[in-house]
Amino acid sequence: MARPRIKDVARHAGVSEKTVSNVINDYAHVSDRTRQVVREAIEHLGYRVNLAGRHLRRGRTGIIALVVPELDIPYFAELARHVVRAAEERSLTVLIHQSGADRAHELAALAGFGSTFVDGIILSPLALTADDLRDRAGFPPTVLLGELLEEGADHVAIDNEGAAREATRHLIGLGRRTILAVGGRDDAGLGTAQARTRGYRAALSEAGIAYDPAALLPVGSFRMPDGAQAVARALAAGARPDALLCLNDQLALGALRALHEHGVKVPEDVAVIGFDDVEGGRFSVPTLSTVAPDKAAVARVAVQLLQHRIEEATAPDGAESEAQAPQDLVVDHRLVLRESTEGSGRH
Amino acid sequence: MARPRIKDVARHAGVSEKTVSNVINDYAHVSDRTRQVVREAIEHLGYRVNLAGRHLRRGRTGIIALVVPELDIPYFAELARHVVRAAEERSLTVLIHQSGADRAHELAALAGFGSTFVDGIILSPLALTADDLRDRAGFPPTVLLGELLEEGADHVAIDNEGAAREATRHLIGLGRRTILAVGGRDDAGLGTAQARTRGYRAALSEAGIAYDPAALLPVGSFRMPDGAQAVARALAAGARPDALLCLNDQLALGALRALHEHGVKVPEDVAVIGFDDVEGGRFSVPTLSTVAPDKAAVARVAVQLLQHRIEEATAPDGAESEAQAPQDLVVDHRLVLRESTEGSGRH
DNA sequence: CAGCCCATGTACATCGATGTAAAAACTAGC
DNA sequence: GCTAGTTTTTACATCGATGTACATGGGCTG
């Protein structure tokens, strides 16, 4: 009653194991009659290939890992959905791994279990540093999502700096002058937050608005409670912004709540804009303006690039030196305007 | 430069392959000196075990699959997070699979790739029927989340009927009498929606309120747009409810939006309550009352039960008949009251 | 009808790690 | 110093599928 093996199918069909294997893998030179007999035996016994054996023999699993900081941050969940879909189209299965925004976990995913098990990794790093990524020997092919952490790594992202600049310009165009950046950071890091902050500063500078480092509201993580807390604290400290550039939609949704609790009207008193275009922002009160990355494209491009790298890596050794230069792909985004930035100023 | 094998480590350390394997697997009878030498060789060569080989030999992967309808429904994302965490504590890796609420996909996950690859499956079925689950021969051990679809399958859930009864009672206690059930279904199905609808009807009946089948607002799926649309349509059709029991928080958040757009005040005119306690409901305007399942417990219990079943299934055949009866585990929930049901009626 | 060719099918080795069984190396006891 | 009893280590077979290299047989040509 144990699960049948290829051997059992072969015996049942009266052919060799290899012939069964040939049928399974659509090898060309199998007569129709043999194919038929084997198919029936497979059907009859309920045979299904054992991936352990195939993996051992072939050296590939057809599985790629997607490593994200937290699945319950909607942006990552939505991204995961797209990645799963894009992978499916290429006959790849996705193993989703949650790093907890923790450097050790991210490293473990890269170097540990994953490397011997998955053909490649799509990594959305939050805590990793460029140094961690430098020594990629022994890692499987990897594509990074988000800002470029390390020259020499493939990565896919939107133009974060440009997007933040556009969003900030839009706020300025509405007549807003005191714009806080929730989640902003102007340290030297290479992350997404820093890129968006650069765009924010660039827009201020273009418009001749003085930059005040206190306008960057630091957050512990990029979730609603952090956004609410940061804004509540700023208001309590006497800040009187007329706009908020929130570095993601979760922060923005938390900010909307905090503003509501303080009796501040959005967009009349304060305009709010976020990043990511998550579903929650399309139904919040008020609905949330946001920078919408083309998530489907991010996923599609990342999977495609990764598959390419995997094939490259498994190619006959002769072509080993053919490895292409790391790619640095930029995906479209657009500004989606909703109620939280409606109208053209106070009235 | 290829990845080192156990053979290479053995040669380097001057011992047999099996000894290296013994060291890797913490086999007891290895002298300290040998262990030391082998460890150094492993370190030196950067060896890491190849899971394909191990899997083939051991017959287990240490991987379990979590199959959910849609990852970007926050409840499932939050659940996934807890499952990943619970699995980690038991040295299991989770492969997350998205079924798209599609029967074919759910079946494929059960019968297809998964079964030869993962040790077990945690499945949150939406579209599967009891029939699909009946013939589980050949499936790996499986634990279902949500309502019991099929006698004889392990499953973990909250008391959906009881929870819906409590929630509805609470609305009635607020003096509400015209309560719509968004997403409700009173067909004979065994799903979660039907169980919650039964609870809703039970509470109405207790209070002597007549049940009107038109109070069940059907939805295409359990997401915000569906909730918004269903409520908008009902209002347009002349419904004048004073409360909504939404079968999950996404529907409720969509409903809040629709009510807002129609100028209906929550909770003054209409009280709203949802299910799942997702983060979005803690920051919405108004904040959302909800039935909060103990998600961490659901995950913990499901993983534990699954691991138990896996061990049972891999046990020496002698004990094969020992398989325990299917378990039917109920996890705690509680009613969390927030702004959307505040106060005691109209004023 | 002999001779070739090619489409089909087969035997065997192999991927990497680990269980089994037995050999080798120790230890202790007399 | 030798034996019995343990520890430690090893050689070998094995898990399941598939690539390689070769055998087979039917069909076609001349």
Short mmCIF file of C-alpha atoms in Angstrom, two decimals, chain A residues 21-347:
data_model
loop_
_atom_site.label_atom_id
_atom_site.label_comp_id
_atom_site.label_asym_id
_atom_site.label_seq_id
_atom_site.Cartn_x
_atom_site.Cartn_y
_atom_site.Cartn_z
CA SER A 21 10.76 7.94 -17.02
CA ASN A 22 10.80 8.79 -20.71
CA VAL A 23 7.04 8.85 -20.84
CA ILE A 24 6.84 11.02 -17.76
CA ASN A 25 9.29 13.48 -19.20
CA ASP A 26 7.84 13.54 -22.70
CA TYR A 27 10.89 12.13 -24.33
CA ALA A 28 10.32 12.06 -28.06
CA HIS A 29 11.13 8.51 -29.08
CA VAL A 30 8.49 6.49 -27.35
CA SER A 31 5.97 4.64 -29.48
CA ASP A 32 2.36 5.61 -29.04
CA ARG A 33 1.44 2.17 -27.90
CA THR A 34 4.12 2.05 -25.20
CA ARG A 35 3.25 5.52 -24.08
CA GLN A 36 -0.33 4.48 -23.80
CA VAL A 37 0.42 1.37 -21.76
CA VAL A 38 2.67 3.30 -19.42
CA ARG A 39 0.13 6.06 -18.97
CA GLU A 40 -2.46 3.54 -18.01
CA ALA A 41 -0.14 1.90 -15.51
CA ILE A 42 0.60 5.29 -13.98
CA GLU A 43 -3.06 6.09 -13.79
CA HIS A 44 -3.93 2.70 -12.41
CA LEU A 45 -1.36 2.78 -9.65
CA GLY A 46 -1.82 6.46 -8.90
CA TYR A 47 1.87 7.02 -9.40
CA ARG A 48 3.38 10.46 -8.91
CA VAL A 49 7.01 11.29 -9.28
CA ASN A 50 9.04 11.58 -6.16
CA LEU A 51 10.70 14.94 -6.16
CA ALA A 52 13.47 13.90 -3.85
CA GLY A 53 14.78 11.46 -6.39
CA ARG A 54 14.34 13.84 -9.25
CA HIS A 55 15.95 16.65 -7.36
CA LEU A 56 18.93 14.54 -6.45
CA ARG A 57 19.41 13.48 -10.01
CA ARG A 58 18.67 16.75 -11.72
CA GLY A 59 20.17 19.13 -9.23
CA ARG A 60 17.22 21.50 -9.44
CA THR A 61 14.04 21.68 -7.47
CA GLY A 62 11.95 24.16 -9.37
CA ILE A 63 11.44 26.00 -6.10
CA ILE A 64 12.40 29.57 -5.44
CA ALA A 65 12.25 31.32 -2.11
CA LEU A 66 10.71 34.70 -1.49
CA VAL A 67 12.07 36.28 1.65
CA VAL A 68 10.11 39.20 3.05
CA PRO A 69 10.34 40.97 6.39
CA GLU A 70 6.72 40.45 7.49
CA LEU A 71 3.92 38.83 5.62
CA ASP A 72 1.27 40.76 7.46
CA ILE A 73 2.46 44.04 6.09
CA PRO A 74 -0.02 44.23 3.23
CA TYR A 75 2.50 45.45 0.72
CA PHE A 76 4.52 42.30 1.12
CA ALA A 77 1.45 40.13 1.09
CA GLU A 78 0.31 41.71 -2.16
CA LEU A 79 3.77 41.38 -3.58
CA ALA A 80 3.91 37.76 -2.52
CA ARG A 81 0.69 37.14 -4.32
CA HIS A 82 2.13 38.53 -7.51
CA VAL A 83 5.36 36.65 -7.15
CA VAL A 84 3.53 33.39 -6.62
CA ARG A 85 1.51 34.08 -9.71
CA ALA A 86 4.48 35.06 -11.84
CA ALA A 87 6.38 31.99 -10.71
CA GLU A 88 3.47 29.76 -11.48
CA GLU A 89 3.51 30.96 -15.06
CA ARG A 90 7.07 29.74 -15.29
CA SER A 91 6.41 26.44 -13.56
CA LEU A 92 8.19 27.48 -10.43
CA THR A 93 6.93 27.01 -6.92
CA VAL A 94 7.49 29.69 -4.33
CA LEU A 95 8.51 29.03 -0.79
CA ILE A 96 7.76 32.09 1.26
CA HIS A 97 10.00 32.88 4.13
CA GLN A 98 9.48 35.50 6.76
CA SER A 99 12.58 37.14 8.11
CA GLY A 100 11.00 39.17 10.86
CA ALA A 101 13.01 42.14 9.62
CA ASP A 102 15.83 40.50 11.46
CA ARG A 103 19.32 40.43 10.06
CA ALA A 104 20.10 36.99 11.41
CA HIS A 105 16.99 35.56 9.82
CA GLU A 106 17.66 37.20 6.53
CA LEU A 107 21.16 35.82 6.52
CA ALA A 108 19.92 32.42 7.51
CA ALA A 109 17.51 32.42 4.64
CA LEU A 110 20.27 33.29 2.27
CA ALA A 111 22.97 31.01 3.51
CA GLY A 112 21.14 28.36 5.40
CA PHE A 113 18.46 25.94 4.53
CA GLY A 114 17.52 27.79 1.46
CA SER A 115 20.69 27.47 -0.40
CA THR A 116 20.66 23.76 -0.64
CA PHE A 117 17.03 23.52 -1.27
CA VAL A 118 15.81 26.24 -3.50
CA ASP A 119 17.09 27.10 -6.92
CA GLY A 120 17.11 30.80 -6.22
CA ILE A 121 16.02 33.55 -3.86
CA ILE A 122 14.08 36.77 -4.19
CA LEU A 123 14.98 38.82 -1.17
CA SER A 124 13.38 41.96 0.12
CA PRO A 125 15.99 43.04 2.61
CA LEU A 126 15.26 45.34 5.48
CA ALA A 127 18.03 44.73 7.92
CA LEU A 128 20.81 43.33 5.80
CA THR A 129 23.80 45.47 5.09
CA ALA A 130 25.82 45.66 1.95
CA ASP A 131 28.58 43.77 3.73
CA ASP A 132 26.34 40.82 4.37
CA LEU A 133 25.62 40.58 0.72
CA ARG A 134 29.10 41.02 -0.50
CA ASP A 135 30.29 37.51 -0.02
CA ARG A 136 27.69 35.71 -2.03
CA ALA A 137 29.83 32.72 -2.83
CA GLY A 138 27.82 29.65 -2.11
CA PHE A 139 24.52 31.50 -2.13
CA PRO A 140 22.11 30.45 -4.79
CA PRO A 141 21.21 33.02 -7.45
CA THR A 142 19.58 35.97 -5.73
CA VAL A 143 17.52 38.93 -6.85
CA LEU A 144 16.99 41.81 -4.46
CA LEU A 145 13.85 43.88 -4.26
CA GLY A 146 14.07 47.47 -3.19
CA GLU A 147 16.93 49.85 -3.15
CA LEU A 148 20.30 48.74 -4.38
CA LEU A 149 22.25 47.66 -1.35
CA GLU A 150 25.29 46.37 -3.04
CA GLU A 151 26.84 46.89 -6.41
CA GLY A 152 27.04 43.60 -8.15
CA ALA A 153 23.71 42.24 -7.03
CA ASP A 154 20.72 41.98 -9.29
CA HIS A 155 17.87 44.09 -8.12
CA VAL A 156 14.44 45.32 -9.07
CA ALA A 157 12.78 48.45 -7.73
CA ILE A 158 10.88 51.55 -8.59
CA ASP A 159 12.66 54.89 -8.75
CA ASN A 160 12.11 55.60 -5.08
CA GLU A 161 13.90 58.89 -5.03
CA GLY A 162 12.06 60.16 -8.08
CA ALA A 163 8.72 58.92 -6.78
CA ALA A 164 9.18 60.68 -3.47
CA ARG A 165 10.14 63.83 -5.31
CA GLU A 166 6.97 63.73 -7.39
CA ALA A 167 4.79 63.07 -4.38
CA THR A 168 6.35 65.90 -2.43
CA ARG A 169 6.08 68.22 -5.41
CA HIS A 170 2.42 67.43 -5.58
CA LEU A 171 1.95 68.39 -1.95
CA ILE A 172 3.83 71.61 -2.55
CA GLY A 173 1.68 72.23 -5.58
CA LEU A 174 -1.35 72.07 -3.31
CA GLY A 175 0.11 74.98 -1.44
CA ARG A 176 1.46 72.99 1.48
CA ARG A 177 4.67 74.19 3.03
CA THR A 178 5.13 72.34 6.30
CA ILE A 179 5.54 68.79 5.18
CA LEU A 180 6.60 66.08 7.60
CA ALA A 181 8.19 62.88 6.33
CA VAL A 182 6.87 60.02 8.43
CA GLY A 183 9.49 57.28 8.53
CA GLY A 184 12.08 59.51 6.89
CA ARG A 185 15.79 58.98 7.52
CA ASP A 186 18.68 61.00 6.25
CA ASP A 187 21.52 58.79 7.37
CA ALA A 188 23.95 57.47 4.82
CA GLY A 189 22.25 54.08 4.50
CA LEU A 190 21.33 52.63 1.15
CA GLY A 191 17.81 51.57 1.98
CA THR A 192 14.47 52.51 0.54
CA ALA A 193 13.70 54.94 3.36
CA GLN A 194 16.85 56.90 2.65
CA ALA A 195 16.12 57.04 -1.08
CA ARG A 196 12.63 58.35 -0.50
CA THR A 197 13.93 60.89 1.98
CA ARG A 198 16.39 62.15 -0.61
CA GLY A 199 13.53 62.67 -3.04
CA TYR A 200 11.58 64.52 -0.40
CA ARG A 201 14.48 66.84 0.32
CA ALA A 202 15.10 67.40 -3.35
CA ALA A 203 11.53 68.56 -3.86
CA LEU A 204 11.69 70.89 -0.88
CA SER A 205 14.91 72.34 -2.12
CA GLU A 206 13.53 72.89 -5.64
CA ALA A 207 10.67 74.85 -4.12
CA GLY A 208 12.97 76.86 -1.92
CA ILE A 209 11.53 75.44 1.28
CA ALA A 210 14.02 75.13 4.11
CA TYR A 211 14.68 71.58 5.26
CA ASP A 212 14.27 70.95 8.94
CA PRO A 213 15.71 67.63 10.17
CA ALA A 214 12.96 67.59 12.78
CA ALA A 215 10.49 67.09 9.95
CA LEU A 216 11.68 63.50 9.67
CA LEU A 217 9.60 61.45 12.09
CA PRO A 218 11.48 58.29 12.97
CA VAL A 219 9.53 55.05 13.31
CA GLY A 220 10.33 51.68 14.81
CA SER A 221 8.83 49.77 11.95
CA PHE A 222 6.62 50.54 8.97
CA ARG A 223 3.27 49.56 10.39
CA MET A 224 0.08 51.38 11.34
CA PRO A 225 0.82 51.67 15.06
CA ASP A 226 4.16 53.28 14.32
CA GLY A 227 2.61 55.80 11.98
CA ALA A 228 -0.11 56.67 14.47
CA GLN A 229 2.35 56.99 17.30
CA ALA A 230 4.85 59.10 15.40
CA VAL A 231 2.19 61.56 14.30
CA ALA A 232 0.51 61.72 17.70
CA ARG A 233 3.85 62.46 19.28
CA ALA A 234 4.68 65.16 16.75
CA LEU A 235 1.32 66.86 17.27
CA ALA A 236 1.70 66.65 21.02
CA ALA A 237 5.12 68.23 20.67
CA GLY A 238 3.54 71.17 18.94
CA ALA A 239 4.15 70.37 15.30
CA ARG A 240 1.57 71.98 12.99
CA PRO A 241 2.16 70.39 9.59
CA ASP A 242 -0.09 70.99 6.61
CA ALA A 243 0.98 67.79 4.90
CA LEU A 244 2.48 64.38 5.61
CA LEU A 245 4.61 62.34 3.27
CA CYS A 246 4.38 58.87 4.75
CA LEU A 247 6.99 56.43 3.51
CA ASN A 248 4.45 53.67 3.17
CA ASP A 249 0.69 53.26 3.28
CA GLN A 250 0.66 51.55 6.65
CA LEU A 251 2.30 54.54 8.25
CA ALA A 252 -0.15 56.75 6.38
CA LEU A 253 -3.17 54.80 7.57
CA GLY A 254 -1.90 55.01 11.12
CA ALA A 255 -1.31 58.71 10.59
CA LEU A 256 -4.87 59.22 9.34
CA ARG A 257 -6.14 57.65 12.52
CA ALA A 258 -3.93 59.82 14.73
CA LEU A 259 -5.00 62.96 12.88
CA HIS A 260 -8.63 61.96 13.28
CA GLU A 261 -8.15 61.49 17.01
CA HIS A 262 -6.63 64.94 17.28
CA GLY A 263 -9.50 66.48 15.39
CA VAL A 264 -7.32 67.39 12.46
CA LYS A 265 -9.19 67.34 9.14
CA VAL A 266 -7.74 65.52 6.14
CA PRO A 267 -7.21 66.90 3.56
CA GLU A 268 -8.43 70.36 4.64
CA ASP A 269 -5.89 70.86 7.44
CA VAL A 270 -3.35 68.23 6.52
CA ALA A 271 -2.87 66.43 3.21
CA VAL A 272 -1.54 62.88 3.45
CA ILE A 273 0.18 60.75 0.90
CA GLY A 274 1.66 57.27 1.21
CA PHE A 275 3.57 54.68 -0.79
CA ASP A 276 2.57 51.21 -2.03
CA ASP A 277 -1.10 51.49 -2.99
CA VAL A 278 -2.35 48.78 -0.69
CA GLU A 279 -6.00 47.88 -0.72
CA GLY A 280 -6.63 49.42 2.70
CA GLY A 281 -5.94 52.86 1.31
CA ARG A 282 -8.66 52.54 -1.27
CA PHE A 283 -11.29 52.10 1.44
CA SER A 284 -10.03 54.19 4.31
CA VAL A 285 -11.86 57.30 5.45
CA PRO A 286 -10.64 59.41 3.78
CA THR A 287 -9.21 57.34 0.93
CA LEU A 288 -5.47 57.58 0.67
CA SER A 289 -3.38 59.15 -2.05
CA THR A 290 -0.30 57.10 -2.71
CA VAL A 291 2.61 56.22 -4.93
CA ALA A 292 1.57 53.03 -6.66
CA PRO A 293 4.41 50.80 -7.77
CA ASP A 294 3.56 48.38 -10.52
CA LYS A 295 3.70 45.38 -8.20
CA ALA A 296 2.82 42.87 -10.85
CA ALA A 297 5.73 44.14 -12.90
CA VAL A 298 8.11 44.00 -9.96
CA ALA A 299 7.14 40.39 -9.43
CA ARG A 300 7.25 39.47 -13.09
CA VAL A 301 10.59 41.07 -13.69
CA ALA A 302 12.14 39.64 -10.55
CA VAL A 303 11.01 36.11 -11.31
CA GLN A 304 12.12 36.36 -14.88
CA LEU A 305 15.54 37.66 -13.96
CA LEU A 306 15.95 35.03 -11.31
CA GLN A 307 15.02 32.24 -13.65
CA HIS A 308 17.53 33.55 -16.10
CA ARG A 309 20.22 33.49 -13.44
CA ILE A 310 19.30 30.01 -12.39
CA GLU A 311 19.65 28.76 -15.92
CA GLU A 312 22.94 30.55 -16.23
CA ALA A 313 24.19 28.96 -13.05
CA THR A 314 23.19 25.45 -14.05
CA ALA A 315 24.48 25.77 -17.59
CA PRO A 316 27.33 23.57 -18.79
CA ASP A 317 30.55 24.74 -17.17
CA GLY A 318 32.01 25.72 -20.47
CA ALA A 319 29.76 28.76 -20.53
CA GLU A 320 30.44 29.59 -16.92
CA SER A 321 32.30 32.76 -17.75
CA GLU A 322 29.34 33.98 -19.74
CA ALA A 323 27.59 35.28 -16.64
CA GLN A 324 26.07 38.61 -17.47
CA ALA A 325 26.68 41.76 -15.53
CA PRO A 326 24.32 42.35 -12.63
CA GLN A 327 21.11 43.98 -13.65
CA ASP A 328 19.57 47.00 -12.11
CA LEU A 329 15.96 47.10 -13.19
CA VAL A 330 13.57 49.95 -12.62
CA VAL A 331 9.84 49.37 -12.69
CA ASP A 332 7.11 51.93 -13.30
CA HIS A 333 5.14 53.70 -10.64
CA ARG A 334 2.48 56.36 -10.68
CA LEU A 335 0.93 58.83 -8.34
CA VAL A 336 -2.63 57.90 -7.40
CA LEU A 337 -4.58 60.83 -6.03
CA ARG A 338 -7.51 60.23 -3.69
CA GLU A 339 -9.35 62.08 -0.98
CA SER A 340 -6.42 62.54 1.38
CA THR A 341 -4.89 65.12 -0.96
CA GLU A 342 -8.01 66.37 -2.65
CA GLY A 343 -8.63 69.99 -3.44
CA SER A 344 -6.07 72.73 -3.70
CA GLY A 345 -5.47 73.90 -0.17
CA ARG A 346 -7.25 75.10 2.92
CA HIS A 347 -10.51 76.81 2.60
#
